[in-house]
Coordinates of C-alpha atoms in Angstrom, one line a residue:
Chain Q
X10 CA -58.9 50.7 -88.9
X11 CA -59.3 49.3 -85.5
X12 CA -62.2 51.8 -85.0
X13 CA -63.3 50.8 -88.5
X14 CA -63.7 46.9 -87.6
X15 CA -65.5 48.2 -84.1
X16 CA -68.0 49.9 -85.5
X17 CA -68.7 47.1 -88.1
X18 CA -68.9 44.5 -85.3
X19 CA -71.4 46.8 -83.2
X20 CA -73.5 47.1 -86.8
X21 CA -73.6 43.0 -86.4
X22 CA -74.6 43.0 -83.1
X23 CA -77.3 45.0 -83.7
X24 CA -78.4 43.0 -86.9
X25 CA -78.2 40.3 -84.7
X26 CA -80.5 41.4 -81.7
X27 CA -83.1 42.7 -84.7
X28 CA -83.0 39.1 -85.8
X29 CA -83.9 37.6 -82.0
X30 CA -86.5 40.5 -81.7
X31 CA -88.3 39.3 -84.8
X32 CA -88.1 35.6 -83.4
X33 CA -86.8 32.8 -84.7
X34 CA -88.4 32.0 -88.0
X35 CA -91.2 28.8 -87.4
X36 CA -91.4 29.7 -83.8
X37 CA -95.1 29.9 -82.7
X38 CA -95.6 33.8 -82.2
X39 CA -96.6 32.3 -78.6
X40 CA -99.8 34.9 -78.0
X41 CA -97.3 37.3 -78.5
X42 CA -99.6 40.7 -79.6
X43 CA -98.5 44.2 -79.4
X44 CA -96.1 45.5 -82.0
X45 CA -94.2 43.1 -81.9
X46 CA -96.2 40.3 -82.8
X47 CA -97.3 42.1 -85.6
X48 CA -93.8 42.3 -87.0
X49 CA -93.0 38.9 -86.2
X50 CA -95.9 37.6 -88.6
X51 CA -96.1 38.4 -92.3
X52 CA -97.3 42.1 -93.5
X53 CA -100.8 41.9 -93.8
X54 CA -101.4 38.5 -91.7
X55 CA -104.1 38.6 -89.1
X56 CA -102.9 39.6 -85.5
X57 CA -105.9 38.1 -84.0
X58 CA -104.8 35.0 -81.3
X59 CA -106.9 32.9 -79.5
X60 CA -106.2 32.0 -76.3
X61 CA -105.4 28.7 -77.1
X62 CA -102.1 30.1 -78.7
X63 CA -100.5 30.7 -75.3
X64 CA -101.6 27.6 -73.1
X65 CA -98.9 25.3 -72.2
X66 CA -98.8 22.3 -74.7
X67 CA -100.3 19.9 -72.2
X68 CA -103.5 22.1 -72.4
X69 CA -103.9 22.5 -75.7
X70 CA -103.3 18.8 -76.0
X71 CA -106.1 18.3 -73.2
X72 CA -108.7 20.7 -75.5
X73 CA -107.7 18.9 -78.8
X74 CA -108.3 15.4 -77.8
X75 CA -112.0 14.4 -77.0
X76 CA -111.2 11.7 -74.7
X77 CA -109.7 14.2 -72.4
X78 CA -111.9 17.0 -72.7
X79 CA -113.9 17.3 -70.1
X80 CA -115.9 19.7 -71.6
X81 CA -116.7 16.8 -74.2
X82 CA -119.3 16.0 -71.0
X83 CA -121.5 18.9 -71.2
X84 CA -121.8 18.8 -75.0
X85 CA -123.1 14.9 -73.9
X86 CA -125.2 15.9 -71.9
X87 CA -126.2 18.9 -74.1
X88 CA -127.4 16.3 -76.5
X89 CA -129.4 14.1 -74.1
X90 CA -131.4 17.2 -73.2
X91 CA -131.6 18.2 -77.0
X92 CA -133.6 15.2 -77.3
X93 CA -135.7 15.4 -74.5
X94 CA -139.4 16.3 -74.9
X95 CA -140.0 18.6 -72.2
X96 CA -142.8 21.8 -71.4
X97 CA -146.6 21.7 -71.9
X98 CA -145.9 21.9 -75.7
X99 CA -144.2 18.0 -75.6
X100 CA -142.1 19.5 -77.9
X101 CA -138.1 18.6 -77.8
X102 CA -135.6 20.7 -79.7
X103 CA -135.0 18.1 -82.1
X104 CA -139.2 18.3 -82.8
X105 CA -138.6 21.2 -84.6
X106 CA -134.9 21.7 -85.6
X107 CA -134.4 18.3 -86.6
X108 CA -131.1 16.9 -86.3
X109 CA -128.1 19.4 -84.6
X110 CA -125.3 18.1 -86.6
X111 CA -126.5 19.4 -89.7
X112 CA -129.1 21.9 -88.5
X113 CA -127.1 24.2 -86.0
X114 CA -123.8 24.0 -87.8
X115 CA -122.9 27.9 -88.0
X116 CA -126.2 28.8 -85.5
X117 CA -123.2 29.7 -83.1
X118 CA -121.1 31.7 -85.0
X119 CA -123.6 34.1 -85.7
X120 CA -124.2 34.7 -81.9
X121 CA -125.4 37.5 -80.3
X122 CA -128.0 38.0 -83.0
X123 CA -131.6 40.2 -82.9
X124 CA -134.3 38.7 -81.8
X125 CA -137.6 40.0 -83.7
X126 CA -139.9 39.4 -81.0
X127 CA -138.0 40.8 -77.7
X128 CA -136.4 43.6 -80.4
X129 CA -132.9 43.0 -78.6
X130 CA -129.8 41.4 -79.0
X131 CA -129.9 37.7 -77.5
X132 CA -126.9 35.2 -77.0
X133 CA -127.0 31.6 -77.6
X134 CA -128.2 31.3 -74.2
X135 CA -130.8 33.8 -74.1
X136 CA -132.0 32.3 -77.1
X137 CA -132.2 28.6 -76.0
X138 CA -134.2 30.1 -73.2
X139 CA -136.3 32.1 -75.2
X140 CA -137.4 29.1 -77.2
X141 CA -137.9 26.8 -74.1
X142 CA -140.7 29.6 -73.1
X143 CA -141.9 30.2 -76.6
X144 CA -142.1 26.5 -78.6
X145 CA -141.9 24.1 -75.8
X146 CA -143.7 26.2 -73.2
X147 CA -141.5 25.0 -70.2
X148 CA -139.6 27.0 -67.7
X149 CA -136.4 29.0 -68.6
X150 CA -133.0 27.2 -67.6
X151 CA -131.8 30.5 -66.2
X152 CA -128.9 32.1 -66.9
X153 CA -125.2 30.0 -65.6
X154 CA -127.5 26.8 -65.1
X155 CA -125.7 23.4 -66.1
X156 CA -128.4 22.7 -68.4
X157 CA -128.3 25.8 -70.5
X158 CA -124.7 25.8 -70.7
X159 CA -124.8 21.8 -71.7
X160 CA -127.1 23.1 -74.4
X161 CA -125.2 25.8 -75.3
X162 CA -122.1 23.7 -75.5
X163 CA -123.6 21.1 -77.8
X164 CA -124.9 23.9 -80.3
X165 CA -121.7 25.7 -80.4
X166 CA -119.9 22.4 -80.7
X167 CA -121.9 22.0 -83.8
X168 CA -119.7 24.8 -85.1
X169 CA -116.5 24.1 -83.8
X170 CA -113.9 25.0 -86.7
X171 CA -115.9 27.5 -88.2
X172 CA -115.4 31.6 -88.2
X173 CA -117.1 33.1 -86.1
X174 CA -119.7 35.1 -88.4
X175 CA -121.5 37.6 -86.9
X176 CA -124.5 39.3 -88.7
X177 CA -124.4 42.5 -90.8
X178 CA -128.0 43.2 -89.5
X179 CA -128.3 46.7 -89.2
X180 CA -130.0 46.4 -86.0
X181 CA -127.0 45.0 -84.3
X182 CA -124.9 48.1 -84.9
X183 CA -126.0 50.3 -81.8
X184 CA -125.7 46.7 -79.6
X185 CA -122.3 46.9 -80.4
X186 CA -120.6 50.1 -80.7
X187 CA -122.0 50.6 -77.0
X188 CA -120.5 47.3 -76.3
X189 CA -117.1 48.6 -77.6
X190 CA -117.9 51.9 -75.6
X191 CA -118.1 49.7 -72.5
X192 CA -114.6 47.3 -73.3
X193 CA -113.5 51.1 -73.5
X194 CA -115.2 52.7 -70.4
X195 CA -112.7 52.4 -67.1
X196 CA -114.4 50.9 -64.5
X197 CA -113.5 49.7 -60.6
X198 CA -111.7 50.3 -57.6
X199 CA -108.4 49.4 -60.4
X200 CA -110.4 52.3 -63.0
X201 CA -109.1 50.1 -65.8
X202 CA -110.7 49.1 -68.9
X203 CA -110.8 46.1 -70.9
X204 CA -108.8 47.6 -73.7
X205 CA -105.8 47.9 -71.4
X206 CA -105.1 44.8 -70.9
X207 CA -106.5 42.8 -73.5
X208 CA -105.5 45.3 -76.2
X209 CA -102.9 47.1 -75.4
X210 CA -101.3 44.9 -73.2
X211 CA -102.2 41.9 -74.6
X212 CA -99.7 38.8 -74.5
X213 CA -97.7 40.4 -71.6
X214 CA -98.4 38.9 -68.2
X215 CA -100.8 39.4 -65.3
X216 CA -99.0 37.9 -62.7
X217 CA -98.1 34.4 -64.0
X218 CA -100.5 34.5 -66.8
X219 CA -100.4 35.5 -70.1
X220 CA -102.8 38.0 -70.8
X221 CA -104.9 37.0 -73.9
X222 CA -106.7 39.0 -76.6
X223 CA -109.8 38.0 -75.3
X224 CA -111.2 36.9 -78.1
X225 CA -114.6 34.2 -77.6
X226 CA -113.6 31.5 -80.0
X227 CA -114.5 28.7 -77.1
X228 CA -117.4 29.6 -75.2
X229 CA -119.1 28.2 -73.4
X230 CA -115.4 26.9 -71.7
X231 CA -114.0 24.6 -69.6
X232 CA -111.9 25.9 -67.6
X233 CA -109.8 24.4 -65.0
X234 CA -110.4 27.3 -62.1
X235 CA -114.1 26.8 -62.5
X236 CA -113.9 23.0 -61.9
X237 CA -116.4 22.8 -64.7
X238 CA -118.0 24.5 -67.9
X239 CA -119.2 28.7 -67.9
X240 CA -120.4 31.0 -70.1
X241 CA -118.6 34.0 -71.5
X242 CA -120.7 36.0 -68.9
X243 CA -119.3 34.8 -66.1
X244 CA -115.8 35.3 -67.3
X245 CA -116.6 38.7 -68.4
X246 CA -118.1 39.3 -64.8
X247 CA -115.0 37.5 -63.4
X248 CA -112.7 40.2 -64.9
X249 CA -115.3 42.7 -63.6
X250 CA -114.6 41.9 -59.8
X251 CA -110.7 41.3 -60.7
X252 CA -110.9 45.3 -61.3
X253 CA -113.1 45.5 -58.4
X254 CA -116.2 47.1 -60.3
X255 CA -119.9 45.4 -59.8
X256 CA -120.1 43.5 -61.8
X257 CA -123.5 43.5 -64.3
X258 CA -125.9 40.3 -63.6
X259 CA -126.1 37.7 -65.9
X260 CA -128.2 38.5 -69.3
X261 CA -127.6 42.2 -68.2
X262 CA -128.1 43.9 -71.9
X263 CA -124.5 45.3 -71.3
X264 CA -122.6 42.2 -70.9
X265 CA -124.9 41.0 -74.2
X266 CA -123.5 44.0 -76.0
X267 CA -120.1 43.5 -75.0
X268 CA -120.5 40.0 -76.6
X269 CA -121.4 41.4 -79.6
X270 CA -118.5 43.9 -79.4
X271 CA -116.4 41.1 -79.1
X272 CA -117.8 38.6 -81.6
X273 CA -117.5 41.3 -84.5
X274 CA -114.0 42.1 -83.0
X275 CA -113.3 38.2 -83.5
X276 CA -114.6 37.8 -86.8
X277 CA -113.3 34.8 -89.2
X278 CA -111.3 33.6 -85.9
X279 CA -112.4 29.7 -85.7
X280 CA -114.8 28.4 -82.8
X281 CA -113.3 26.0 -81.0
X282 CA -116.5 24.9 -78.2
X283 CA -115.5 23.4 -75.6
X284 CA -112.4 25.3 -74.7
X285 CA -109.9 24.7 -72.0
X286 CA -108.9 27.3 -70.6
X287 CA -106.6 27.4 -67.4
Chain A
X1 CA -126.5 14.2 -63.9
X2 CA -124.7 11.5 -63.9
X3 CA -122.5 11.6 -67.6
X4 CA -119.0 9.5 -68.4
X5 CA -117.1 9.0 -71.3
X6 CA -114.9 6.1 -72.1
X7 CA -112.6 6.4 -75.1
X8 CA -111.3 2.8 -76.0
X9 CA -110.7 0.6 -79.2
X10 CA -113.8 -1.4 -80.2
X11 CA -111.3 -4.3 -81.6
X12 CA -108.1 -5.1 -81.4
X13 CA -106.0 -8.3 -81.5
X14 CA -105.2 -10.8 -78.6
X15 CA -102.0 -9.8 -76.6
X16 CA -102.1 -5.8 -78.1
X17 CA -101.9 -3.5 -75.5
X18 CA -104.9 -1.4 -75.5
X19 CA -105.4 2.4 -74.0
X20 CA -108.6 2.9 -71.9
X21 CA -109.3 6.6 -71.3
X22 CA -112.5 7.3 -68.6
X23 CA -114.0 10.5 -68.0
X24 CA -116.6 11.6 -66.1
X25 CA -118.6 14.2 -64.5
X26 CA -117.9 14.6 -60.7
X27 CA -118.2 17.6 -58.1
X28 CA -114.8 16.0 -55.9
X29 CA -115.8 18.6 -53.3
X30 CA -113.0 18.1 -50.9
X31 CA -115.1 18.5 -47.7
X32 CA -112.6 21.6 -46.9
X33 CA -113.7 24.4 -48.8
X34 CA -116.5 27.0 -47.4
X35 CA -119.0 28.5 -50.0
X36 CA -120.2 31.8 -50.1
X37 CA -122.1 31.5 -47.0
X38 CA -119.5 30.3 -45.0
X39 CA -120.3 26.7 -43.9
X40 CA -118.7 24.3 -44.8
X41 CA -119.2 22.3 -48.1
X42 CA -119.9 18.7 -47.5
X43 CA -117.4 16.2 -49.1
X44 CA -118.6 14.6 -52.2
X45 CA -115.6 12.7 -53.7
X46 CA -115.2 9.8 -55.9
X47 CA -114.0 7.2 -53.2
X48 CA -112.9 3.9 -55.8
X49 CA -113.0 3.2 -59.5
X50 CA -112.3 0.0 -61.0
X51 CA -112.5 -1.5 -64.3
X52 CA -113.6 -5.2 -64.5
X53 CA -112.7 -7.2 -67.7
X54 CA -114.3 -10.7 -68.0
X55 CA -114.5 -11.2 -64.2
X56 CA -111.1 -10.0 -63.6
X57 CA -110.0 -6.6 -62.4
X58 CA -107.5 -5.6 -64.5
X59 CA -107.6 -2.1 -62.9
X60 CA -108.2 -0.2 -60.1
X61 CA -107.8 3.2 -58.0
X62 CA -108.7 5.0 -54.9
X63 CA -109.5 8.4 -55.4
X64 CA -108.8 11.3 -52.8
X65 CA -109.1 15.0 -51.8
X66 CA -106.6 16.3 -54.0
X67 CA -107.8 14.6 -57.3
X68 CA -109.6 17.5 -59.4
X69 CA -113.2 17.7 -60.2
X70 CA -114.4 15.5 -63.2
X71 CA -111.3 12.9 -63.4
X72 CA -109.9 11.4 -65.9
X73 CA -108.2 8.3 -65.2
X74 CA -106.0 6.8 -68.5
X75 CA -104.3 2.9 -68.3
X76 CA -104.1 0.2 -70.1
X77 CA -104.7 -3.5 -70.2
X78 CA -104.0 -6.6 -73.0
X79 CA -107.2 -7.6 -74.9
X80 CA -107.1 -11.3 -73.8
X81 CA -110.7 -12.1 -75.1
X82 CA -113.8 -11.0 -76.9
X83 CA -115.8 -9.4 -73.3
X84 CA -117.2 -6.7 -71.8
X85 CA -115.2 -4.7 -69.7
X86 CA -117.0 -2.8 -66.7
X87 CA -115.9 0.6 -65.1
X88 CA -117.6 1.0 -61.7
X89 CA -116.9 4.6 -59.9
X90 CA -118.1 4.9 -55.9
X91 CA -117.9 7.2 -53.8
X92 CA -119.8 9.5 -51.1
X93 CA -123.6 10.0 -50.4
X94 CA -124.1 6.7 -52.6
X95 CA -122.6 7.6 -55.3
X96 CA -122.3 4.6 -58.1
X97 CA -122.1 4.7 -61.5
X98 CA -121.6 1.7 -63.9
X99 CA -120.7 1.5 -67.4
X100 CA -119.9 -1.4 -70.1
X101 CA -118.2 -1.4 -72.9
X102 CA -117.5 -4.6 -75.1
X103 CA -114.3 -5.7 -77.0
X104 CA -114.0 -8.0 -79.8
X105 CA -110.7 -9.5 -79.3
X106 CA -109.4 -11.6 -83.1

C-alpha cells in the first residue's frame, strides 16, 4: 500500500513537471522555438517568431511607440528625400509614384523581387538605386548609405503590419533555393551554418542573447549596437564574420538570394519597419 | 542631416501636466573610440539641450560621453499659456539645431 501511494505520488510529479514543460497557459512562448515551442502553442499554429518576441519589454516598448523610435528618424528623413527632385531627369520619386502612403503600401513585402531589365533578383535597395539611375538619371546611393536606407525605411514603413508577401514568379525560384543552399552551406573558421543556430537552435542563447529565428520582419533596423539604422545585408554579413567566414560585399547576388530564401521562409509573418533590435 | 522629432500634445488645459518627448539624429561620438584605421575618432557630442516655453526655460540638460547616439530626452512641464515652446540642441563643431512647436493652452 505504501508502495502503492509512492508510485501514485511519483505519477503526479511527473504530470506536474509535463505541465511546467508545456508552460504556464497565457505565458508568452518568449521566442521559445525548437520542439518545445511547438508544443507549447496550439497543434497547427505557426511556429514562426519574430525577433521582437524575445526583446526585453522595455525594447519592444521602445519599437512600438513612435516618439521613441529612433528609427522613426530615418523613415523622416526617408520622406524628405522622397520628395526631393534630384538627377538630370528633375524627376522626384513622388513625380512618378505619387503619394507613398497609398502607393508603396505592400511594395515591401514583396521584396526581393525580379527585375526585367537587369534579369536578376533586386532588394528594396537595389531597386531604389536602380530607379535613381534609370527615371531620375542621378547617381546611385550605394549600397549601406544613410540615404538609401532612409529611403528604404520610409517604403517599408509604408508596409509595416502587413505579411510579408513574396512573389510566386517563377523566376525567383532558382534565387532562392540557392539562397537556402547557402543558409545551409557551413562556412568560417567556426564551419557553421545559418541553420544551426537560427533553426535548430533557435531561442536558446548565444552568450547572453537569445538566438532568434532570423526571420526579416523589420528591415531596414534600428539597432542599438549599430548606433543607427542597417540593412539586412549588413547583419547578414555581421553574422558572417561572427563565424569568421568573408563575408560577401554588399548587393553580392548571394546575400540577395539569401534574402529571398528568407523572405519566402517568413511568409505571412507581419513587417514591422523600423525595428529595434538590441 | 540634421532630423528631430518632438512628440507633444497640441492642446491641453492650463495647469495639466504635459509630456514632451525629443528625438533626434546625432553621431555622440565620444572622442575615445578608434575607427577602422586606427586614429582616433573626433568627438562630436551633443553638448546642451534646452527647451524654452514663452521666454522661460522650463527645461534643460547637459549631455556627455556616455549618452547614446540619437538621444531621446522625455520631461514634462505645466501648459501655463497658449506659446511656442523652443528646443535648442548644441554641441561640438557648431552644432545647433532649433525647433518650435506651439501649444494652445484653454
Amino acid at each position: 500500500m505504501k508502495r502503492l501511494a509512492a508510485g501514485a505520488f511519483g505519477a503526479l510529479v511527473v504530470v506536474a513537471l509535463a505541465w511546467a514543460a508545456e508552460g504556464a497557459p497565457g505565458t508568452p512562448a518568449s521566442g521559445v522555438v525548437g520542439e518545445a515551442g511547438r508544443s507549447a502553442s496550439a497543434p497547427g499554429a505557426d511556429p514562426r517568431r519574430s525577433g521582437f518576441d524575445s526583446m526585453t519589454a522595455e525594447l519592444r516598448a521602445m519599437q512600438q511607440d513612435d516618439a521613441s523610435n529612433p528609427g522613426m528618424l530615418w523613415v523622416k528623413d526617408g520622406e524628405a528625400l522622397w520628395n526631393r527632385v534630384d538627377g538630370a531627369a528633375a524627376k522626384a520619386c513622388a513625380s512618378c509614384h505619387g503619394d507613398a502612403t497609398s502607393a508603396m503600401r505592400g511594395v515591401a513585402a514583396r521584396y526581393p523581387a525580379f527585375d526585367s531589365v537587369a534579369s536578376r533578383p533586386f532588394t528594396l535597395g537595389q531597386r531604389i538605386d536602380a530607379c535613381r539611375v534609370r527615371h531620375q538619371q542621378a547617381a546611385p546611393y550605394g549600397a549601406e548609405s544613410e540615404a538609401r536606407l532612409a529611403l528604404e525605411a520610409y517604403v517599408a514603413f509604408q508596409s509595416r503590419g502587413q505579411p510579408i508577401a513574396p512573389q510566386s514568379d517563377p523566376r525567383l525560384a532558382p534565387a532562392r533555393a540557392s539562397g537556402e543552399q547557402l543558409y545551409r552551406q557551413r562556412i568560417g573558421q567556426l564551419d557553421l551554418a545559418c541553420v544551426q543556430c537560427h533553426d535548430e537552435r533557435a531561442g536558446q542563447r548565444l552568450a547572453g542573447s537569445t538566438i532568434p529565428q532570423a526571420h526579416p520582419t523589420g528591415y531596414p533596423i534600428y539597432r542599438l549596437e549599430w548606433q543607427g539604422v542597417g540593412s539586412l545585408q549588413r547583419r547578414l554579413r555581421g553574422c558572417m564574420s561572427g563565424v569568421r567566414a568573408e563575408p560577401y560585399p554588399y548587393d553580392a547576388q548571394e546575400l540577395v538570394e539569401i534574402e529571398a530564401y528568407l523572405a519566402q521562409r517568413a511568409a505571412g509573418l507581419k513587417i514591422e519597419t523600423p525595428a529595434v533590435r538590441p | 542631416m540634421a532630423r528631430a522629432l518632438i512628440t507633444m500634445p497640441a492642446t491641453a488645459k492650463k495647469g495639466e501636466v504635459i509630456e514632451i518627448r525629443t528625438l533626434i539624429a546625432h553621431p555622440m561620438e565620444t572622442g575615445y573610440r578608434r575607427g577602422d584605421e586606427g586614429s582616433v575618432l573626433p568627438r562630436n557630442l551633443i553638448r546642451r539641450f534646452s527647451c524654452v516655453y514663452d521666454g522661460e526655460t522650463v527645461f534643460s540638460a547637459e549631455l556627455f560621453a556616455a549618452v547614446a547616439a540619437n538621444p531621446l530626452i522625455s520631461f514634462s512641464t505645466v501648459a501655463a499659456a497658449s506659446g511656442t515652446l523652443t528646443f535648442s540642441w548644441d554641441g561640438d563643431n557648431g552644432f545647433a539645431q532649433t525647433e518650435r512647436v506651439a501649444i494652445t493652452v484653454t
